[in-house]
XYZ file of C-alpha atoms in Angstrom:
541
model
C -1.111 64.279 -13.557
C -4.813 64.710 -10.791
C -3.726 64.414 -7.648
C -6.742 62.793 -5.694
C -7.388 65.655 -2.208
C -6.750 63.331 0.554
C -9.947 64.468 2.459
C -12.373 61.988 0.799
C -15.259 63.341 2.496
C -15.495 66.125 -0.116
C -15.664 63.951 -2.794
C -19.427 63.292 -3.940
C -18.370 61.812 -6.943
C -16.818 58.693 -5.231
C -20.408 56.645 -5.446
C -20.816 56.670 -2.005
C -22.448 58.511 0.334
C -20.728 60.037 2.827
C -21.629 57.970 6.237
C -20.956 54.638 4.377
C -17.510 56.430 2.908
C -16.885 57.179 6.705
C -17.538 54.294 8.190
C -15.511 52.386 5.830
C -12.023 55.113 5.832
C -12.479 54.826 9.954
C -13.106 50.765 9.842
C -10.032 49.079 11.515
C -11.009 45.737 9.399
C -11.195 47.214 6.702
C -7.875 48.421 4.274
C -8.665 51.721 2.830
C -6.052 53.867 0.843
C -6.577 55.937 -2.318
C -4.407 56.565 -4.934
C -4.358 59.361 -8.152
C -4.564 58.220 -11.430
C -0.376 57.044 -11.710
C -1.071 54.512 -8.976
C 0.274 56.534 -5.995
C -0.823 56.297 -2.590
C -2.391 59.464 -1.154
C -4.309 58.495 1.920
C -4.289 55.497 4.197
C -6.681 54.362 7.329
C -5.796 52.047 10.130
C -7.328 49.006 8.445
C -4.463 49.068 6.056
C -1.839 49.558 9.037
C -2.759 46.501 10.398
C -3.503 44.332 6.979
C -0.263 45.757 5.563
C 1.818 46.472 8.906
C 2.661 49.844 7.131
C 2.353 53.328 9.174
C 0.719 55.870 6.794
C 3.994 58.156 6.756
C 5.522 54.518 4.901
C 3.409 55.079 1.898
C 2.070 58.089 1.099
C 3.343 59.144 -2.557
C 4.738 55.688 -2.857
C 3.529 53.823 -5.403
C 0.957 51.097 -4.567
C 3.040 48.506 -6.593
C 4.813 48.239 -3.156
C 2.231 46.591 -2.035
C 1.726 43.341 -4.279
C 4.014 40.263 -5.066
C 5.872 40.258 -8.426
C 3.120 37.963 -9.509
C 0.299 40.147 -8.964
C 1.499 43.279 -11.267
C 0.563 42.691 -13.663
C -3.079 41.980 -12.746
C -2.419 45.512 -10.524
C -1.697 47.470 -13.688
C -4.444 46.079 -15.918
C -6.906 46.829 -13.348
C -4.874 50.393 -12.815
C -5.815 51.053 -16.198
C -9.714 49.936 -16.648
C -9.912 52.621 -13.441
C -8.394 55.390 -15.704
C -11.541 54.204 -17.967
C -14.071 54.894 -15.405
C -14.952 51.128 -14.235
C -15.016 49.713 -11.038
C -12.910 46.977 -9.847
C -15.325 44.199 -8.113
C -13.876 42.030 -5.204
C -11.702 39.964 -6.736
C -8.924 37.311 -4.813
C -5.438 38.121 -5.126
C -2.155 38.362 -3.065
C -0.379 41.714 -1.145
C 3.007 41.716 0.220
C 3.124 43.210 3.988
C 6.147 45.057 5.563
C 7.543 41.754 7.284
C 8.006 40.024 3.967
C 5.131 37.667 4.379
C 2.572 36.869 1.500
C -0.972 37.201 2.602
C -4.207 36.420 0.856
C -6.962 39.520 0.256
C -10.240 40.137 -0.963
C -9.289 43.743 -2.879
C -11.629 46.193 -5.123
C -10.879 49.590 -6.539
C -13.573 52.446 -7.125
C -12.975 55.407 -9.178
C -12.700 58.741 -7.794
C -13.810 61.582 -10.422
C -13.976 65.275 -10.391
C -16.683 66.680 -8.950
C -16.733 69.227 -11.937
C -14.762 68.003 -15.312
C -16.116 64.367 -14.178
C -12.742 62.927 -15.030
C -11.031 60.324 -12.944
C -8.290 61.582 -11.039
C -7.800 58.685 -8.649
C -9.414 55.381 -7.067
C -10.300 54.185 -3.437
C -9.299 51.178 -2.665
C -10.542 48.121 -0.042
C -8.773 45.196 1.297
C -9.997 42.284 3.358
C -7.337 39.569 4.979
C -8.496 36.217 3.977
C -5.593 33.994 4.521
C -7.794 31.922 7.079
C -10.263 31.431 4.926
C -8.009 30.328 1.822
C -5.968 28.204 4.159
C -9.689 26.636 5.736
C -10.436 26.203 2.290
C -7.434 24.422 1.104
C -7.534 22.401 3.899
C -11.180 21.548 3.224
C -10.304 20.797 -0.702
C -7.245 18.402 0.661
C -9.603 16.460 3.123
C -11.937 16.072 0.463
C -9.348 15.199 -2.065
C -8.165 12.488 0.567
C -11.764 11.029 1.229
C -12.203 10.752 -2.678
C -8.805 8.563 -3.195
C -10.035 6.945 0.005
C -13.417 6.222 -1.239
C -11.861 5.674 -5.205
C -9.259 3.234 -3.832
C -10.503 1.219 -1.406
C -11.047 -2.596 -2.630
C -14.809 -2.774 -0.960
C -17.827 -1.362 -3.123
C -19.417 2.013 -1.418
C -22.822 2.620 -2.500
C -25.240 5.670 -1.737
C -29.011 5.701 -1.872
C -31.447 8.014 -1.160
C -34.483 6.914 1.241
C -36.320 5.265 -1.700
C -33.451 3.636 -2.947
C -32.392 5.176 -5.851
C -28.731 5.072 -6.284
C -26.963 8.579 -6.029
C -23.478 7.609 -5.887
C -21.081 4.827 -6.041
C -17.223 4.514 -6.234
C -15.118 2.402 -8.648
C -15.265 -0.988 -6.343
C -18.643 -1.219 -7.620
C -17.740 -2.067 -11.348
C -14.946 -4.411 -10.011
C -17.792 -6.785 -7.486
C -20.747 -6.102 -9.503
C -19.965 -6.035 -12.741
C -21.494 -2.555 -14.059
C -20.226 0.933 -14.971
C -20.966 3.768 -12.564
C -23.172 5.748 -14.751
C -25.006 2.319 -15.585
C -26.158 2.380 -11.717
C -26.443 5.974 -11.005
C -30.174 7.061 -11.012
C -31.632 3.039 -10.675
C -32.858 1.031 -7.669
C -30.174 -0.496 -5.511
C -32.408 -3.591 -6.528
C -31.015 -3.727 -9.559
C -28.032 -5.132 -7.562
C -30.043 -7.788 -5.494
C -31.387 -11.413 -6.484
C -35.180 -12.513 -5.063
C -36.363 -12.332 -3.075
C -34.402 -9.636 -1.572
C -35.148 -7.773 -4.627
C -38.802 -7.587 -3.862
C -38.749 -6.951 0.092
C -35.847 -4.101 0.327
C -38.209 -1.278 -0.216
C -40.547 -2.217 1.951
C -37.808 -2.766 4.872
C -36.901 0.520 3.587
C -40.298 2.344 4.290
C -40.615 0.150 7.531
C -37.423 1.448 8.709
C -38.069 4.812 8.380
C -41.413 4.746 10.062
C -40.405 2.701 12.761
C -36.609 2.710 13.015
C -36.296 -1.071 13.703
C -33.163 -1.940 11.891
C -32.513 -5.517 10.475
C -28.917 -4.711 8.480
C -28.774 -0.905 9.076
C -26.053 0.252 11.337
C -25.964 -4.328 12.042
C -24.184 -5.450 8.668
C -25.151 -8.657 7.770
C -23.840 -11.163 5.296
C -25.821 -11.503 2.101
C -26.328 -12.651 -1.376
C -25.743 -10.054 -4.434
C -25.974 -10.147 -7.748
C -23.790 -9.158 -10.948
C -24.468 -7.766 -14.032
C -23.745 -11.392 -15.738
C -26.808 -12.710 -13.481
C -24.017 -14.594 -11.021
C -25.196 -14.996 -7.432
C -22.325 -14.268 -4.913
C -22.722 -14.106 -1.030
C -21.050 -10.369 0.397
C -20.806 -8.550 3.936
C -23.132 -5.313 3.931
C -22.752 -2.953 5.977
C -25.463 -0.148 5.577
C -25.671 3.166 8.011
C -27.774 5.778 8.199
C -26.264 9.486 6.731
C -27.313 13.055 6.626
C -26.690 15.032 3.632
C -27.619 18.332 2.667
C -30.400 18.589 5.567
C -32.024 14.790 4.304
C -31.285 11.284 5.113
C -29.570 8.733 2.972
C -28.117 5.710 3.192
C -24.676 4.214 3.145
C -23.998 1.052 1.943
C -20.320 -0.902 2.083
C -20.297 -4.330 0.164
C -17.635 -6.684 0.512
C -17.593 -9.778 -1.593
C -16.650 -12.927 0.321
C -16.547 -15.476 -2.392
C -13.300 -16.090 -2.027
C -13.266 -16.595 1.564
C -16.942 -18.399 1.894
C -14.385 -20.824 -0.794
C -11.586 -21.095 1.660
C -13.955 -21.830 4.404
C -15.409 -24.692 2.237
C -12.260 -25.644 1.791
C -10.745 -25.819 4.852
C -14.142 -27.662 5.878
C -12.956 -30.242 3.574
C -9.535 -30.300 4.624
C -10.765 -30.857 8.441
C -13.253 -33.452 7.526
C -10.291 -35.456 6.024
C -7.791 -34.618 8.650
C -10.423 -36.027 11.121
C -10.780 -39.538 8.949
C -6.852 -39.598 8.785
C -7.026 -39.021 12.358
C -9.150 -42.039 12.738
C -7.114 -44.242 10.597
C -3.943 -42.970 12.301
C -5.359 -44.471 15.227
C -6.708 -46.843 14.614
C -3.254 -47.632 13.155
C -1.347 -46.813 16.402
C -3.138 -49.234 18.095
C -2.746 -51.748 15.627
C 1.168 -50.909 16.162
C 1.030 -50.846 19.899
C -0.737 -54.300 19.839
C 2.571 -55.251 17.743
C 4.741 -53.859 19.543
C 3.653 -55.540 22.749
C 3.950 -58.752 20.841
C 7.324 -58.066 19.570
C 8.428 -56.938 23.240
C 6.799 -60.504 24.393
C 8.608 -62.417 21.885
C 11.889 -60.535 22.540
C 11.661 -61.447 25.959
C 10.813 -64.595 25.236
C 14.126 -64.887 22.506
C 16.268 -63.489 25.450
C 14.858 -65.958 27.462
C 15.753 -68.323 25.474
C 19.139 -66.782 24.826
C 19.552 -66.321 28.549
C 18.820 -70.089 28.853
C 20.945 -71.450 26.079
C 23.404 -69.220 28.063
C 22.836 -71.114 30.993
C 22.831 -74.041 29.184
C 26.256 -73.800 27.852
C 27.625 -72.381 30.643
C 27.265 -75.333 33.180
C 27.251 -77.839 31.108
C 31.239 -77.463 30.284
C 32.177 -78.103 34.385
C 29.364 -80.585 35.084
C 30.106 -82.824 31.577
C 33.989 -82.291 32.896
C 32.920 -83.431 36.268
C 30.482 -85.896 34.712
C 33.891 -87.578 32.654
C 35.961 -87.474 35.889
C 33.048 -89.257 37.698
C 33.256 -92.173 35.014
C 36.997 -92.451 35.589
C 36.695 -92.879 39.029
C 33.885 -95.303 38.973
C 36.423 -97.420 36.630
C 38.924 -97.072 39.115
C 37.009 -97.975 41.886
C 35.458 -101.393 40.280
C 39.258 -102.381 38.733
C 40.332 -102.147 42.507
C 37.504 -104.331 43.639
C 37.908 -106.900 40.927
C 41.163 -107.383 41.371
C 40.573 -107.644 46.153
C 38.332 -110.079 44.430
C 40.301 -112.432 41.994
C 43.459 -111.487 44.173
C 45.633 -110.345 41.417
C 45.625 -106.679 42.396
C 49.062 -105.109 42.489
C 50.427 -102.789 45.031
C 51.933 -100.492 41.698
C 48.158 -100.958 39.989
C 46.871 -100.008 43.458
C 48.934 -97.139 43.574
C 48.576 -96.187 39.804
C 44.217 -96.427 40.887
C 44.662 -94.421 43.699
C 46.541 -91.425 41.980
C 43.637 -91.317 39.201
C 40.732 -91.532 41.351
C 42.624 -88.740 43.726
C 43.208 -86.922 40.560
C 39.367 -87.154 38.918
C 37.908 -86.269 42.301
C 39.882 -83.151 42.473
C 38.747 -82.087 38.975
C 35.367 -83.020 39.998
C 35.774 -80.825 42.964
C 37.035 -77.841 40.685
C 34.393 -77.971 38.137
C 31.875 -78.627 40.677
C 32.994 -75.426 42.667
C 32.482 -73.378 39.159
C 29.151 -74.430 38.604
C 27.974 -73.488 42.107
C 29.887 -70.147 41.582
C 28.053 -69.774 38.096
C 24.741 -70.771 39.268
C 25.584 -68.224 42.421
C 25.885 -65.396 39.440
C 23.090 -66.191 37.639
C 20.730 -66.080 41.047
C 22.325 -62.488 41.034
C 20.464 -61.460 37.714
C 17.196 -61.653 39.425
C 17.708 -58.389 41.234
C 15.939 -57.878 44.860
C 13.968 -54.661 44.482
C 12.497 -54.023 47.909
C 13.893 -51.577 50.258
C 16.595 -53.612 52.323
C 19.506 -51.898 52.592
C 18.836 -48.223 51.702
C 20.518 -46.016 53.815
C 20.223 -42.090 53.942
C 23.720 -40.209 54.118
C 26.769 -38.196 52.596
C 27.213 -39.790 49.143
C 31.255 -38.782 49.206
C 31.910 -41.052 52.255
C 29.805 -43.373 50.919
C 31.590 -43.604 47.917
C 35.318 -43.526 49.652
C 33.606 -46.365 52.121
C 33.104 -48.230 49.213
C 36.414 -47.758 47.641
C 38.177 -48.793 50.482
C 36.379 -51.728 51.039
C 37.829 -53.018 47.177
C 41.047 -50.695 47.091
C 43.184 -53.596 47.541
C 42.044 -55.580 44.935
C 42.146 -52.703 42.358
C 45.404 -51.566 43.436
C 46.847 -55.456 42.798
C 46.671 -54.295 39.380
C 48.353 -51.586 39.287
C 45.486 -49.433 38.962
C 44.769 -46.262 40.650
C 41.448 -44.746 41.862
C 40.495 -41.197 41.898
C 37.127 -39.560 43.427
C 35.118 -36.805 42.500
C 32.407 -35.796 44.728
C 30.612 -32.420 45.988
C 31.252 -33.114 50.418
C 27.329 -31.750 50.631
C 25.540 -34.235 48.564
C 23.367 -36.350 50.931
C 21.650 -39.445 49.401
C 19.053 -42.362 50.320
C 20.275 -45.107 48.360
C 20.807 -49.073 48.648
C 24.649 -48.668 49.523
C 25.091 -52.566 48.841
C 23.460 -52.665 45.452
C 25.526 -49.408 44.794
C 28.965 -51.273 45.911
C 28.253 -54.242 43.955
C 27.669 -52.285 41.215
C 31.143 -50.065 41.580
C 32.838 -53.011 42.497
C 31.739 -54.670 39.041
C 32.665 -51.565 36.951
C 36.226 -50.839 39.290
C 37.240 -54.698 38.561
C 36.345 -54.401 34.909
C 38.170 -51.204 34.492
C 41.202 -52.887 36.064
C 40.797 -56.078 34.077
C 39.421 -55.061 30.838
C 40.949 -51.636 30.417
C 44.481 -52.221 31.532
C 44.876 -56.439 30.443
C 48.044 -58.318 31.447
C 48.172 -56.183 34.453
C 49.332 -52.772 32.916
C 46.833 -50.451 35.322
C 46.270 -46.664 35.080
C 43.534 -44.679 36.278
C 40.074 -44.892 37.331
C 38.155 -42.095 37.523
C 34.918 -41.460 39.700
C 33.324 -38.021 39.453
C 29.986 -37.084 40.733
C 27.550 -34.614 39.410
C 24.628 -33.479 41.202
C 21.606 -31.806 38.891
C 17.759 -30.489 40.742
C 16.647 -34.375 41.288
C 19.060 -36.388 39.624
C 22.664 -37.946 40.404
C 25.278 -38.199 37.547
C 28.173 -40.921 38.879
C 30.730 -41.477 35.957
C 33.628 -44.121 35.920
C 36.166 -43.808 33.088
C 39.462 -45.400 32.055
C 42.085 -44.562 29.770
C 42.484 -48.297 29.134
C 42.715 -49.562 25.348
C 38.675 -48.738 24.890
C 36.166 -50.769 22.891
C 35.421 -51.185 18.924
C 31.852 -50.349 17.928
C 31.003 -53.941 17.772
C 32.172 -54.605 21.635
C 30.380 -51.358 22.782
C 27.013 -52.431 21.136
C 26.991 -56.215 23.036
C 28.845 -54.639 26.194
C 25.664 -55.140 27.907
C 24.231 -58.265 26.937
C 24.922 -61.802 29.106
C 27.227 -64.074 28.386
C 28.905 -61.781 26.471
C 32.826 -61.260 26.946
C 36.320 -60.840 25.564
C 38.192 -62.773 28.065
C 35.971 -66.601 28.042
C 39.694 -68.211 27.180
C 40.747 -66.689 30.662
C 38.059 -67.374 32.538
C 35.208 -64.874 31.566
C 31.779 -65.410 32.235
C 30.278 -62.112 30.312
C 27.376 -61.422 33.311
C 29.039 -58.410 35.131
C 28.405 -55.527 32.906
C 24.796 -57.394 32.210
C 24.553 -57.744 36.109
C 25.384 -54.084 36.410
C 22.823 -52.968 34.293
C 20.025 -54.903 35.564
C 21.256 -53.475 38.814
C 21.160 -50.018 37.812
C 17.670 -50.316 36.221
C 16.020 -52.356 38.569
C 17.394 -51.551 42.184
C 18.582 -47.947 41.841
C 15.811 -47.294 39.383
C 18.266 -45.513 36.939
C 20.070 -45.830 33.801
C 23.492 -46.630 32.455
C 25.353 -45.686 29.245
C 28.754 -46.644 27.938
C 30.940 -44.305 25.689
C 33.999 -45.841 24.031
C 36.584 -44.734 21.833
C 38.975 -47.840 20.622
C 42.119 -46.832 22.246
C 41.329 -43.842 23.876
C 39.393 -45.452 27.498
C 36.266 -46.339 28.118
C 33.735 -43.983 30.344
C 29.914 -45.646 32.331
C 27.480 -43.092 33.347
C 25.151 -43.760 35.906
C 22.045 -41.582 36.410
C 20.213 -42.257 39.450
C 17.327 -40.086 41.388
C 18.519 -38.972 44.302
């Protein structure tokens, strides 16, 4: 075994000369260290301290194997051996182990040292450069680029490059997909080729016009135009061309995007809008067709309640006055059998007295049925509902409403029924206090009479809700309630429950013309057969 001398200097057979041998042994970025010809380390510099984070006391007659990953040994010891030969190692790329562990990248070369006399080799010299940046930059760079390519490759829009004659240099996979032809059936022809007329005949000239002048009709604008496949189909397409550098000379990029699809959609929501715009038209004209109908159905419902009102009427007064009409008769018979008989003398005090007792008797019927009509004929004057402004007052709704109570208490309470008032103390209220008690009074007596019959009572309820602009007054029973069929007509004249005891049907109806018309509000009924009845009236406040 040659040991290689560790002064270097002396040895001219190392292919160097001796300034360049210096320069490199004292070159802090550069990792020198020799070895003899087993592969041990006999000299080391401080470019291989700081590449290897060794001192030279760490390695010298250590073998350089120390130095390398497992997976660069065997690489080490081939190239060990061609030194033994006599060749040199060029810079080749491999790995190195330093003293931390860590796995760098290095540019390394070995040069055979021989002796200066027998010529044989009795060691190598060795240089190491770090180039972990540079891999790393490099791996990087091959990553970005890998990315840009599955980018370009996968991206549903055709990407076309030309050079600044038009000659197609490269184009990605989109372009088979919208145009119809291969890659390599493209490459190297005229981006005409892809182009009907006349576009086909003016791009080179817009070409050569843009270049000398720069004026730019689709370049770094996009435009939508009209391409053309390989079967000879026109389709319309967004381009999008800008202006590139490569390599030190311009060329152009291209990005087509077929909108056949969409243009189709457009068309066809076109269509879609024309006919929504005719069914528009008909819809209307249809809705006024309707609301011309429906005014004459709201006419001629007036007109049928009308009529019902006035067969109402009808029937109504014509029971008391045909009564009164009968009793009339009766006592006109009386009256001329009494004067016949002062006239033929044959009138008898018992006849007079019998005459007397029926006239007496068919005046006071007359009397009573008279006294209903008026009273009827009083009620129905009370349908047509004075609307002006008499009679509003402004003040606290709660003693309002116990005003009112009070004023009707007595009656109520003669039937055992029992009134109980909910009201907020701050609620403050302009409002037509008589329409308002006539309207209570109404729903209080038909509570009483209607909810509690044959004189059973119970309560009545009055609770007040107050909302932003609105008043909420609700009067409920727990009376014997209404059937579905009662509930539905509960508003409508003339119609009652009780017209074998007396019933006239026009309160609730008078109530709700009230409510509407006067207080300019509404009213609702809720009924459950058995379980009470409850009116809400919603007013403005």
């Amino acid at each position: 075994m040659h040991h290689a001398p560790s002064n270097l200097d002396q040895q001219s057979s190392i292919q160097f000369d001796k300034q360049t041998l210096a320069a490199i042994k004292g070159s802090p970025s550069i990792a020198v260290f020799t070895i003899d010809d087993d592969g041990i380390i006999t000299d080391w510099n401080r470019g291989a301290e700081k590449l290897y984070g060794f001192n030279k006391e760490d390695l010298i007659d250590q073998h350089c194997q120390t130095l390398f990953p497992e997976n660069a040994i065997n690489t080490l010891n081939k190239n060990l051996a061609k030194i033994i030969r006599g060749r040199v190692i060029p810079e080749v790329e491999t790995q190195c182990r330093r003293k931390d562990g860590h796995i760098i990248d290095i540019l390394f070369s070995m040069h055979p040292i021989k002796h200066s006399e027998s010529g044989h080799v009795v060691g190598a010299i060795t240089m190491s450069t770090d180039i972990s940046a540079k891999k790393l930059t490099e791996h990087a760079l091959v990553e970005r680029a890998n990315q840009i390519k599955a980018i370009v490759e996968t991206v549903p829009d055709a990407i076309i490059t030309i050079d600044s004659t038009g000659v197609i240099e490269a184009v990605n996979p989109a372009v088979q997909t919208i145009f119809g032809y291969a890659p390599h059936e493209v490459i190297g022809s005229n981006v005409t080729l892809l182009m009907p007329s006349p576009y086909r005949e003016e791009h080179d000239g817009y070409l050569k016009r843009y270049l000398s002048t720069r004026k730019a009709k689709v370049i770094g604008i996009g435009r939508e135009v009209t391409g053309l496949r390989k079967n000879g189909e026109q389709f319309p397409m967004e381009l999008a061309v800008n202006l590139v550098i490569i390599d030190g000379r311009e060329a152009f990029v291209g990005v087509v995007k077929d909108i056949s699809e969409r243009k189709l959609n457009e068309l066809a929501l076109e269509e879609q809008y024309s006919k929504t715009e005719e069914a528009n038209a008909a819809l209307t004209r249809t809705l006024a067709i309707l609301q011309s109908t429906q005014a004459e159905l709201v006419e001629a419902e007036k007109m049928a309640a009308l009529g019902s009102m006035v067969a109402g009427v009808a029937h109504e007064i014509n029971t008391p006055l045909g009564i009164s009409l009968t009793a009339a008769s009766h006592l006109e018979g009386a009256i001329n059998s009494i004067t016949q008989g002062l006239a033929t003398k044959t009138l008898t005090q018992s006849a007079l007295q019998q005459l007397l007792k029926s006239g007496e008797e068919a005046s006071q019927l007359i009397l009573r049925n008279l006294d209903k009509s008026a009273a009827l004929i009083s009620s129905f004057k009370k349908l047509s509902v004075d609307q002006s402004d008499e009679g509003i007052t402004e003040g606290n709704l709660s003693e309002t409403l116990r005003s009112i109570i009070t004023s009707i208490r007595t009656e109520i309470e003669s039937r055992n029924c029992q009134i109980e008032l909910t009201c907020p103390e701050q609620i403050r209220i302009s409002i037509n206090t008589n329409t308002l008690q006539q309207v209570l009074k109404n729903l209080l007596c038909n509570a009483a009479i209607h909810a509690y019959p044959d004189e059973a009572g119970g309560p009545i309820t009055i609770t007040v809700e107050e909302q932003s602009d609105t008043l909420t007054i609700m009067v409920a029973d727990q009376g014997r309630g209404m059937d579905k069929g009662t509930l539905a007509k509960a508003f409508e004249p003339f119609f009652t429950t009780r017209r074998n005891k007396g019933g006239m049907g026009l309160g609730l109806h008078l109530v709700y013309n009230l409510v509407k018309q006067s207080l300019h509000g509404k009213i609702e009924a809720r009924s459950t057969e058995g379980a009470g009845s409850t009116f809400t009236i919603t007013v403005p406040k």
